[in-house]
Short mmCIF file of C-alpha atoms in Angstrom, two decimals:
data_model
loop_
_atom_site.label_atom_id
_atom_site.label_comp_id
_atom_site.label_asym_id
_atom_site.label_seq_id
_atom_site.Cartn_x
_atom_site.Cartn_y
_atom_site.Cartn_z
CA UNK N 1 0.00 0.00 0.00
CA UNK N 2 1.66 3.46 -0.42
CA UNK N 3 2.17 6.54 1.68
CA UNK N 4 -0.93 8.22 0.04
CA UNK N 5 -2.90 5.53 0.92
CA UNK N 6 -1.75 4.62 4.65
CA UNK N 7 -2.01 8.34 4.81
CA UNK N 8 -5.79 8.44 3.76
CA UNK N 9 -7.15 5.59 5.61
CA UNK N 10 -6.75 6.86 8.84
CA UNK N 11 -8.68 9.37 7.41
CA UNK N 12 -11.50 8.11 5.30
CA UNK N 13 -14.41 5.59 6.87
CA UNK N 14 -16.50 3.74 4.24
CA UNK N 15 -19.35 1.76 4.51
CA UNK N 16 -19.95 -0.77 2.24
CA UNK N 17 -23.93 -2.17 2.14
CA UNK N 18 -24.03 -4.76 -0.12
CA UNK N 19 -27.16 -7.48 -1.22
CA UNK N 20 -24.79 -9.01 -3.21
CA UNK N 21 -22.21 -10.81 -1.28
CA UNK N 22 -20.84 -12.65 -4.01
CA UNK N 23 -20.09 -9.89 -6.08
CA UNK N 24 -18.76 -7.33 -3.27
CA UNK N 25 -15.40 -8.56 -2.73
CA UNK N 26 -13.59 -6.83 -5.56
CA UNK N 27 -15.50 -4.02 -4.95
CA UNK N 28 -14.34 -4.30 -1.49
CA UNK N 29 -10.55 -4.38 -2.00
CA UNK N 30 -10.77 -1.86 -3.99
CA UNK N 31 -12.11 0.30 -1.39
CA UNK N 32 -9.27 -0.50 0.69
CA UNK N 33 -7.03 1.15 -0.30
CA UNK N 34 -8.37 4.69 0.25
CA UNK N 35 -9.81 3.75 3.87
CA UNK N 36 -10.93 1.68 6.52
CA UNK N 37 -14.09 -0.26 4.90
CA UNK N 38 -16.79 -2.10 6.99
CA UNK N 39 -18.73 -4.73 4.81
CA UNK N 40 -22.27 -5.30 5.47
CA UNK N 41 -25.71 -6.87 4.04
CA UNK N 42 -28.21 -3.90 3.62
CA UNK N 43 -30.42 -5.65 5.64
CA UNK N 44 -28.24 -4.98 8.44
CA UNK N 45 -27.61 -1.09 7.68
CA UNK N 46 -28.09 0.71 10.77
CA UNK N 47 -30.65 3.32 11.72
CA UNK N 48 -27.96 6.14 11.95
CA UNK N 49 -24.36 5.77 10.82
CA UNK N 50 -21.32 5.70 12.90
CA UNK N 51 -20.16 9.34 13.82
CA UNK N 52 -17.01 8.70 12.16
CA UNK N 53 -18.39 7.14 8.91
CA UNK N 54 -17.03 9.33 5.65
CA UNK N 55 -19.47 8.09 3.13
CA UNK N 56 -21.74 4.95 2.10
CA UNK N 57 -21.45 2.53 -1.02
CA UNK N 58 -24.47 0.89 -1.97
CA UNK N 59 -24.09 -2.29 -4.27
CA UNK N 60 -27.81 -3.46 -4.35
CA UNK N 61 -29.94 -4.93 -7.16
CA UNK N 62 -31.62 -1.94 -8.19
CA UNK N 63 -34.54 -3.66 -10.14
CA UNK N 64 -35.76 -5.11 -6.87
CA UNK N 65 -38.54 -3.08 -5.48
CA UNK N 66 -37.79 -4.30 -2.07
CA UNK N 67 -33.80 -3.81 -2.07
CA UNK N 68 -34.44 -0.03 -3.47
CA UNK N 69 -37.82 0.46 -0.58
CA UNK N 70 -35.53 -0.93 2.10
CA UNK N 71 -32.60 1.68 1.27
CA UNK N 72 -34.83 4.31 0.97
CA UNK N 73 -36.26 3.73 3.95
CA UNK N 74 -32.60 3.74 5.70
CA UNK N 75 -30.75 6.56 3.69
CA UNK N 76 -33.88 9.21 3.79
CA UNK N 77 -33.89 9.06 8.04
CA UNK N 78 -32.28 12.73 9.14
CA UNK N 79 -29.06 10.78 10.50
CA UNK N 80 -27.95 9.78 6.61
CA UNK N 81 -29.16 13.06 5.54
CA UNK N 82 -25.41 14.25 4.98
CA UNK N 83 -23.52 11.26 4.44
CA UNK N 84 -22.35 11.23 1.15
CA UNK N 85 -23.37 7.80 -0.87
CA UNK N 86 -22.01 6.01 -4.03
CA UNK N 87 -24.02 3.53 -5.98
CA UNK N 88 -23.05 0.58 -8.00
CA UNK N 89 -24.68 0.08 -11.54
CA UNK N 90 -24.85 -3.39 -12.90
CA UNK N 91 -24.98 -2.05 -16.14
CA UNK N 92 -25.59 1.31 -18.34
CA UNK N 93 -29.31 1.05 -18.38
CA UNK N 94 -31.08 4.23 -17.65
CA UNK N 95 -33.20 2.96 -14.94
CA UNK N 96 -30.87 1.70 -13.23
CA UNK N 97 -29.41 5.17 -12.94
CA UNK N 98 -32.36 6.87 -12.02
CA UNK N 99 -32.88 4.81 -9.16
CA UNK N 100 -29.85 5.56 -7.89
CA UNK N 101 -29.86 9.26 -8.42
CA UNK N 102 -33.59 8.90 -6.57
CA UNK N 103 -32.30 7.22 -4.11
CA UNK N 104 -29.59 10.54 -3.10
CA UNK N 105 -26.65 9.85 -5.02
CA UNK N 106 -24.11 11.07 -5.14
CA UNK N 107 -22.29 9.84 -7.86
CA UNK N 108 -22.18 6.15 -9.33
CA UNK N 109 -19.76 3.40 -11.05
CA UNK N 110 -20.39 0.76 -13.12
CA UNK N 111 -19.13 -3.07 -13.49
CA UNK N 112 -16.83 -3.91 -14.55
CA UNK N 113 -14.92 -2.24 -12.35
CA UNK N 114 -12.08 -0.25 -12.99
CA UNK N 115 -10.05 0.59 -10.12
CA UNK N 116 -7.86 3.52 -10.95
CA UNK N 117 -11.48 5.59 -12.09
CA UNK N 118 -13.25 3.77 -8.84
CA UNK N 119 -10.52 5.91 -6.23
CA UNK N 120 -10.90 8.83 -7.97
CA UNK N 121 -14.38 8.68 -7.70
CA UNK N 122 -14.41 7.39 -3.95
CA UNK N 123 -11.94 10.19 -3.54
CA UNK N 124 -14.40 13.17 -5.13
CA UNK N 125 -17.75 11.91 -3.38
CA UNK N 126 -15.83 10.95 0.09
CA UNK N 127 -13.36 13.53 0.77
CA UNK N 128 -11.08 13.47 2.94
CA UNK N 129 -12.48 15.92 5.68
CA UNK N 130 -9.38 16.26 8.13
CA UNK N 131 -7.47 17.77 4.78
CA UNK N 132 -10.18 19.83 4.00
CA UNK N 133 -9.97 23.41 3.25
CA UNK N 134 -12.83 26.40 2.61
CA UNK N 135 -11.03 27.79 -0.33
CA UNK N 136 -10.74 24.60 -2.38
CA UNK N 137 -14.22 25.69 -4.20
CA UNK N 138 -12.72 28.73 -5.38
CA UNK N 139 -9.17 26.96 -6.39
CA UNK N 140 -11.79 24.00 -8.14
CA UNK N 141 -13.80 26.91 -10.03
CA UNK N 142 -10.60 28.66 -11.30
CA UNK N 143 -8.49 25.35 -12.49
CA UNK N 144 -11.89 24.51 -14.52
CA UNK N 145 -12.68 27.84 -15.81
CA UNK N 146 -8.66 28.13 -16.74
CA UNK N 147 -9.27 24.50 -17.90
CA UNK N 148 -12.18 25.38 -20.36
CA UNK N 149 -10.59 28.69 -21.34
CA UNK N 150 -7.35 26.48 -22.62
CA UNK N 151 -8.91 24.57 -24.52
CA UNK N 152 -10.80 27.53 -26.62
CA UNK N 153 -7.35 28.94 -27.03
CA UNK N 154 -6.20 25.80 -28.66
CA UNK N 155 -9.49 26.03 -31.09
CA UNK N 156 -9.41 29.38 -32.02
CA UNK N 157 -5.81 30.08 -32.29
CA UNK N 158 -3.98 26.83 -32.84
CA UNK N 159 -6.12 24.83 -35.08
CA UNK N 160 -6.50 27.49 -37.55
CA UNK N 161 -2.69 27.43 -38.08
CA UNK N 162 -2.60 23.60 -38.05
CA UNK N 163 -1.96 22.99 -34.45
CA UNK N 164 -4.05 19.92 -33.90
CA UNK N 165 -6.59 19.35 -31.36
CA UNK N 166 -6.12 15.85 -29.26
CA UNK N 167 -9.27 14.23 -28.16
CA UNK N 168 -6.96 13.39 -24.70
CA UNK N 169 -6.97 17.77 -24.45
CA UNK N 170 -10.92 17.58 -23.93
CA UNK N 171 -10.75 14.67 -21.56
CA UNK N 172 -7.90 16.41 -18.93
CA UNK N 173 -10.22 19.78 -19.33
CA UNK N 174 -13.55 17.66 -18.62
CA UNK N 175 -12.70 16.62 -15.25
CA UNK N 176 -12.03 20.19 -13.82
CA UNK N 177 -14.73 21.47 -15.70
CA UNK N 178 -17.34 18.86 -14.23
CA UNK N 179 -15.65 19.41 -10.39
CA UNK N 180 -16.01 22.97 -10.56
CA UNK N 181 -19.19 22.98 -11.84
CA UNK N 182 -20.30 20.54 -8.73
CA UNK N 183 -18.14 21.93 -5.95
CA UNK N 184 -19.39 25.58 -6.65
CA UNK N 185 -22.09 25.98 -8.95
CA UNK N 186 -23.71 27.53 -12.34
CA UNK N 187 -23.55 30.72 -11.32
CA UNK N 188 -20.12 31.35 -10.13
CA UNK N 189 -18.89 29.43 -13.03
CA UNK N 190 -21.55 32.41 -15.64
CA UNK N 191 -20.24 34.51 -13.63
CA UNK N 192 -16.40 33.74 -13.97
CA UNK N 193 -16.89 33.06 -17.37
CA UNK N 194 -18.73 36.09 -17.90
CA UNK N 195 -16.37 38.50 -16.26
CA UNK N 196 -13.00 37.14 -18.15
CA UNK N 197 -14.17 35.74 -21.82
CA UNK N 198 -14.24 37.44 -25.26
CA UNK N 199 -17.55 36.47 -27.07
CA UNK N 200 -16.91 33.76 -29.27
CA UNK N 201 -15.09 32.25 -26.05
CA UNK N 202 -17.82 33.18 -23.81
CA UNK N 203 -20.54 31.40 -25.62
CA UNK N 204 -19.07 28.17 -25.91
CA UNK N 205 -17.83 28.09 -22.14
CA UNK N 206 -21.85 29.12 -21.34
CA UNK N 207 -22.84 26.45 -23.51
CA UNK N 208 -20.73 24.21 -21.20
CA UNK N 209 -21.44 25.59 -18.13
CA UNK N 210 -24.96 24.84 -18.90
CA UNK N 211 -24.97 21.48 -20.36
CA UNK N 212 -23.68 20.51 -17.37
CA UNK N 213 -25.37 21.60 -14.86
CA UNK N 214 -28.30 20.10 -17.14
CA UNK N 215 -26.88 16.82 -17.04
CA UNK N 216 -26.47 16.98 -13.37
CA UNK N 217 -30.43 18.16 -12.63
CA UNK N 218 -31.28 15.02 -14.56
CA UNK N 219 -29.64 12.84 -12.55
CA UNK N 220 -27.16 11.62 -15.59
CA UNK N 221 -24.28 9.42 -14.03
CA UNK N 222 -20.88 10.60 -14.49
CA UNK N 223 -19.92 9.03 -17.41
CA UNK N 224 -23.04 10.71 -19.62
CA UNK N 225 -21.75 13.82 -17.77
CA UNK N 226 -18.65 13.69 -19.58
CA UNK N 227 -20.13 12.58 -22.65
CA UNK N 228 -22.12 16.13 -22.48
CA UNK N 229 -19.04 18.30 -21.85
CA UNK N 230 -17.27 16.99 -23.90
CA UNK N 231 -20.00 17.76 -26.83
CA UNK N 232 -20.67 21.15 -25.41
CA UNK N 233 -16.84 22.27 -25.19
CA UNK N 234 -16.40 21.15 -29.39
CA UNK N 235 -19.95 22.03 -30.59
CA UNK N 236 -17.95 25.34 -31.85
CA UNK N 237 -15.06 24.35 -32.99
CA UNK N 238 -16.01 24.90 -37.00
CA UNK N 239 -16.17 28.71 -35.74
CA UNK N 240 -12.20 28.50 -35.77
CA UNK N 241 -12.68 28.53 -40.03
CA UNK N 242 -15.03 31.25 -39.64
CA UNK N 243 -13.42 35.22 -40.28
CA UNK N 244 -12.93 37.12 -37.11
CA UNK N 245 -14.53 40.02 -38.83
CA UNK N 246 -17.47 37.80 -39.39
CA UNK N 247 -17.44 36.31 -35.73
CA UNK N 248 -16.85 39.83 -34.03
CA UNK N 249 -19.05 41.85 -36.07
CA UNK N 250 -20.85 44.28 -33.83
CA UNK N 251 -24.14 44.21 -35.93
CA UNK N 252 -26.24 41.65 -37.99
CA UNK N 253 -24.21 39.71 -40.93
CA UNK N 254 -25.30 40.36 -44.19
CA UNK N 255 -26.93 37.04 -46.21
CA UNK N 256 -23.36 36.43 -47.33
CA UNK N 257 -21.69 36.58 -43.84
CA UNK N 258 -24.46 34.19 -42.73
CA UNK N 259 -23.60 32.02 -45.12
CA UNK N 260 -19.99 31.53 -44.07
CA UNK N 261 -21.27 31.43 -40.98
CA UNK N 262 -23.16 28.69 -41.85
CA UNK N 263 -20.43 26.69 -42.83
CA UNK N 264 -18.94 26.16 -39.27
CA UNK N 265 -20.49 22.68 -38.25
CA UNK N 266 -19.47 20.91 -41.30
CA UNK N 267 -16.19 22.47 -40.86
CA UNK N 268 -15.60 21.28 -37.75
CA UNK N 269 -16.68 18.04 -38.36
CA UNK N 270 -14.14 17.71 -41.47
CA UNK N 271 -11.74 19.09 -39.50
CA UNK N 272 -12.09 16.35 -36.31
CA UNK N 273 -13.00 13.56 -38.69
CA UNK N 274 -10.02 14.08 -40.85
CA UNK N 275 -7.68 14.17 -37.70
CA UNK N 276 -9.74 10.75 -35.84
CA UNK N 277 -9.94 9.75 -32.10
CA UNK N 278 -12.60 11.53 -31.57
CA UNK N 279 -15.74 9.87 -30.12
CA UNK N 280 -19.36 9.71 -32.63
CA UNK N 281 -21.57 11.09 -30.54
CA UNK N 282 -19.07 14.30 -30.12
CA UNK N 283 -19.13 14.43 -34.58
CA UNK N 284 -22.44 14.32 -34.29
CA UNK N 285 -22.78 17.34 -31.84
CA UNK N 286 -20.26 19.83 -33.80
CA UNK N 287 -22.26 18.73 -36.86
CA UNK N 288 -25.88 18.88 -36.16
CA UNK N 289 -26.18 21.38 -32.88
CA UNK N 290 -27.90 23.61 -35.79
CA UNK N 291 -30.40 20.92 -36.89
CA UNK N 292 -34.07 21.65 -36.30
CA UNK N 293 -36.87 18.87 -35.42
CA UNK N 294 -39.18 20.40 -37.90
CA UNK N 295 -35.91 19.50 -40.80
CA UNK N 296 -35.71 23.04 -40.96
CA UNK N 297 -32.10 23.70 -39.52
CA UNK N 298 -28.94 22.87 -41.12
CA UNK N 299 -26.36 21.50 -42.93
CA UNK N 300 -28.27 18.57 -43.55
CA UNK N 301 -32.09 19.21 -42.83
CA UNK N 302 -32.57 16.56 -40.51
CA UNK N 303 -35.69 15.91 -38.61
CA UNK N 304 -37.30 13.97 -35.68
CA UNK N 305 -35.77 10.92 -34.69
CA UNK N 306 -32.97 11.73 -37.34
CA UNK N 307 -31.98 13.85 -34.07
CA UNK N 308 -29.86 12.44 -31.51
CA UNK N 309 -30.76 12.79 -27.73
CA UNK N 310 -27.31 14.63 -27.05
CA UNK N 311 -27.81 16.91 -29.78
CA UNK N 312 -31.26 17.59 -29.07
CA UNK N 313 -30.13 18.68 -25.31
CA UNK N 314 -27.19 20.90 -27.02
CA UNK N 315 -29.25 22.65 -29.36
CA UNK N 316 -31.55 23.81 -26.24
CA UNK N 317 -28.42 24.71 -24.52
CA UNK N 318 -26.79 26.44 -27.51
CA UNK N 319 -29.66 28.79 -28.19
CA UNK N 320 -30.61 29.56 -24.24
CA UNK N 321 -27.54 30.76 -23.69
CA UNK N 322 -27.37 32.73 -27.21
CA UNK N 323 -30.45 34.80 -25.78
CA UNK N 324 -29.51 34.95 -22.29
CA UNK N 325 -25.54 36.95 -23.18
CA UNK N 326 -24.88 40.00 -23.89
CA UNK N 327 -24.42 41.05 -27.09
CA UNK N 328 -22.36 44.14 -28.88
CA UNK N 329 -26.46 44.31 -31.30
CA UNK N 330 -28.10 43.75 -28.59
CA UNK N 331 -28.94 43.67 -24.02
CA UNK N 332 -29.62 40.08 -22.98
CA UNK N 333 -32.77 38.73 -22.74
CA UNK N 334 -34.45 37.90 -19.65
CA UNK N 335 -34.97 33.85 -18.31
CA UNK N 336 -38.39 34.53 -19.19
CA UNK N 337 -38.23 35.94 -22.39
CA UNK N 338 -35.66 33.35 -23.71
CA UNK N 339 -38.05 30.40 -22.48
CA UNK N 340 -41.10 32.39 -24.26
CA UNK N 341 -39.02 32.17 -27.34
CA UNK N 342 -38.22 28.66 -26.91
CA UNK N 343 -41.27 27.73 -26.20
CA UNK N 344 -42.70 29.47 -29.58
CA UNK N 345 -40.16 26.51 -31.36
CA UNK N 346 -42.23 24.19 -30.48
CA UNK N 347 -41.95 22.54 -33.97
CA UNK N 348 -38.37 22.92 -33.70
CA UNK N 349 -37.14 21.82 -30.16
CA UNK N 350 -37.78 19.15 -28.05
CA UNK N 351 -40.51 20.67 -25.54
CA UNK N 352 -39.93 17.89 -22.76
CA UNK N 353 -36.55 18.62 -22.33
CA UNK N 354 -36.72 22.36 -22.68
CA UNK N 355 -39.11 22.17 -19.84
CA UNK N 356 -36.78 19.62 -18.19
CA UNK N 357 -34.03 22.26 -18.52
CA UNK N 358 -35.92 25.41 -17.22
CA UNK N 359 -35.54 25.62 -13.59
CA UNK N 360 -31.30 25.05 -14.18
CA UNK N 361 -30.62 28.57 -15.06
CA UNK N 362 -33.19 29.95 -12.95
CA UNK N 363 -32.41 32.72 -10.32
CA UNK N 364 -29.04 33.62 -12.56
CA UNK N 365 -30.95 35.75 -14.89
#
């Protein structure tokens, strides 16, 4: 075991409430080696947790109405109100990962294990509360703002001149973006972002900022998270082909500077394509954020189901937080206002998740 680890155990208490004993052990040793773990049935979980306890993993069979009643009935008592609690998946399946986001999450893994990604995770959700300190928000929401902001500067500036763009660059800015976004919240990061940002920077760290905190209000696990920032962060990047003049212009662009401008999400998508390693679902964001449900939107008219989930949940994103900034034509619209103009694009954008996304940005504007 090394230093870190001796060092955190005699820190970190877990819990481990398992209804599946035969499948716990690895699980278990794993565990280990960031604390002290006590391993029991979740029939046997107590009515309040030790005083000492850092946080509770909970590997039950989460399509069993009984195993997920009896937890509830355990975890929702005042004593567990604040103890922090990690569930096991068994799989990917959505339910699955709504139960466990019912059920006070707060964040999950997924068999098989891996045990590097586990520890990091145990480590995030449990922390280690002796080593604490107050301004570690602030230092979380600056290293993922700084994060975010690096990676526009290697879009806008270095791709253009043939720098390229590695899909391992979005993962190391994804996990500061996704900490700071939990450890503080959406409005210090609009706020950051707002304060510090050109325009063309601005918007796509908004668009961020926003898909995220989305992602977390529906209760997405981690990994979808990630999927979703990573989309968010890129939907832009054809914008790095696109004029400055045209991208900066103070006014409204003129049916041939809207054409150009229309030319960004194939661009991008050539331009990641051509280079590889990056994921399908993120193509299909940077190439279809602009498509419409009604086949009106562009480059490729596609309509209804032609429209993935992801980039249905971008698109809202894209265009609230088009309305919602400031621009040099133009004051900001209102929360209201920009969800009265959603909602008249009815045709156009999913309505179910525009209303699932409406109270995220509310009280910021």
């Amino acid at each position: 075991m090394t230093a870190l680890a001796n060092k955190t155990s005699s820190r970190r208490r877990l819990l481990l409430a398992s209804d599946r004993s035969d499948q716990s052990s690895e699980l278990a040793s794993i565990l280990q080696s960031v604390g002290e773990v006590d391993t029991i049935s979740t029939l046997d979980l107590p009515d309040a947790p030790a005083g000492d306890l850092s946080g509770i993993v909970v590997d039950i069979n989460l399509r069993s109405a009984e195993s997920v009643q009896h937890v509830r009935n355990k975890l929702q008592a005042e004593a567990y109100r604040s103890i922090p609690r990690l569930f096991v998946l068994a799989d990917a399946l959505h339910h699955g990962s709504m139960q466990a986001w019912a059920l006070g999450a707060t964040d999950t893994i997924s068999r098989p294990f891996d045990a590097q990604g586990i520890l990091q995770r145990i480590r995030g959700a449990f922390p280690d509360t002796q080593g604490y300190d107050a301004t570690d928000r602030g230092k979380a929401l600056n290293r993922g703002v700084e994060a975010a902001h690096a990676v526009m500067v290697k879009i806008f500036k270095k791709l253009p001149l043939g720098v390229p763009l590695k899909f391992s660059d979005i993962v190391e800015a994804e996990n500061k973006i996704l900490k700071a976004i939990k450890h503080s919240s959406l409005r210090e990061w609009l706020t950051t972002v707002g304060c510090h940002h050109t325009d063309t920077y601005r918007h796509c760290l908004f668009v961020t900022g926003f898909a995220v905190a989305f992602a977390q209000h529906l209760g997405m696990r981690e990994d979808d998270q990630r999927r979703l920032a990573r989309a968010a962060l890129l939907h832009d990047v054809g914008k790095a082909f696109v004029p400055v003049a045209i991208l900066d212009k103070p006014g409204a662009l003129t049916d041939e500077e809207m054409s150009e401008m229309r030319q960004h999400p194939r661009r991008g998508y050539d331009a990641l394509a051509a280079q590889g390693g990056f994921p399908p679902e993120m193509l299909d964001v940077v190439l279809h954020h602009h498509e419409f449900l009604d086949g009106t939107g562009y480059p490729n008219g596609l309509a209804g189901d032609q429209i993935s989930d992801i980039v249905r949940l971008t698109t809202i994103v894209d265009i609230y937080a088009a309305l919602v900034e400031k621009r040099p034509y133009r004051l900001q619209f209102t929360h209201a206002k920009a969800f009265a103009m959603m909602e008249g694009m009815s045709g156009k954008l999913d309505q179910q998740l525009l209303q699932a996304f409406r109270p995220v940005p509310f009280g910021y504007y």
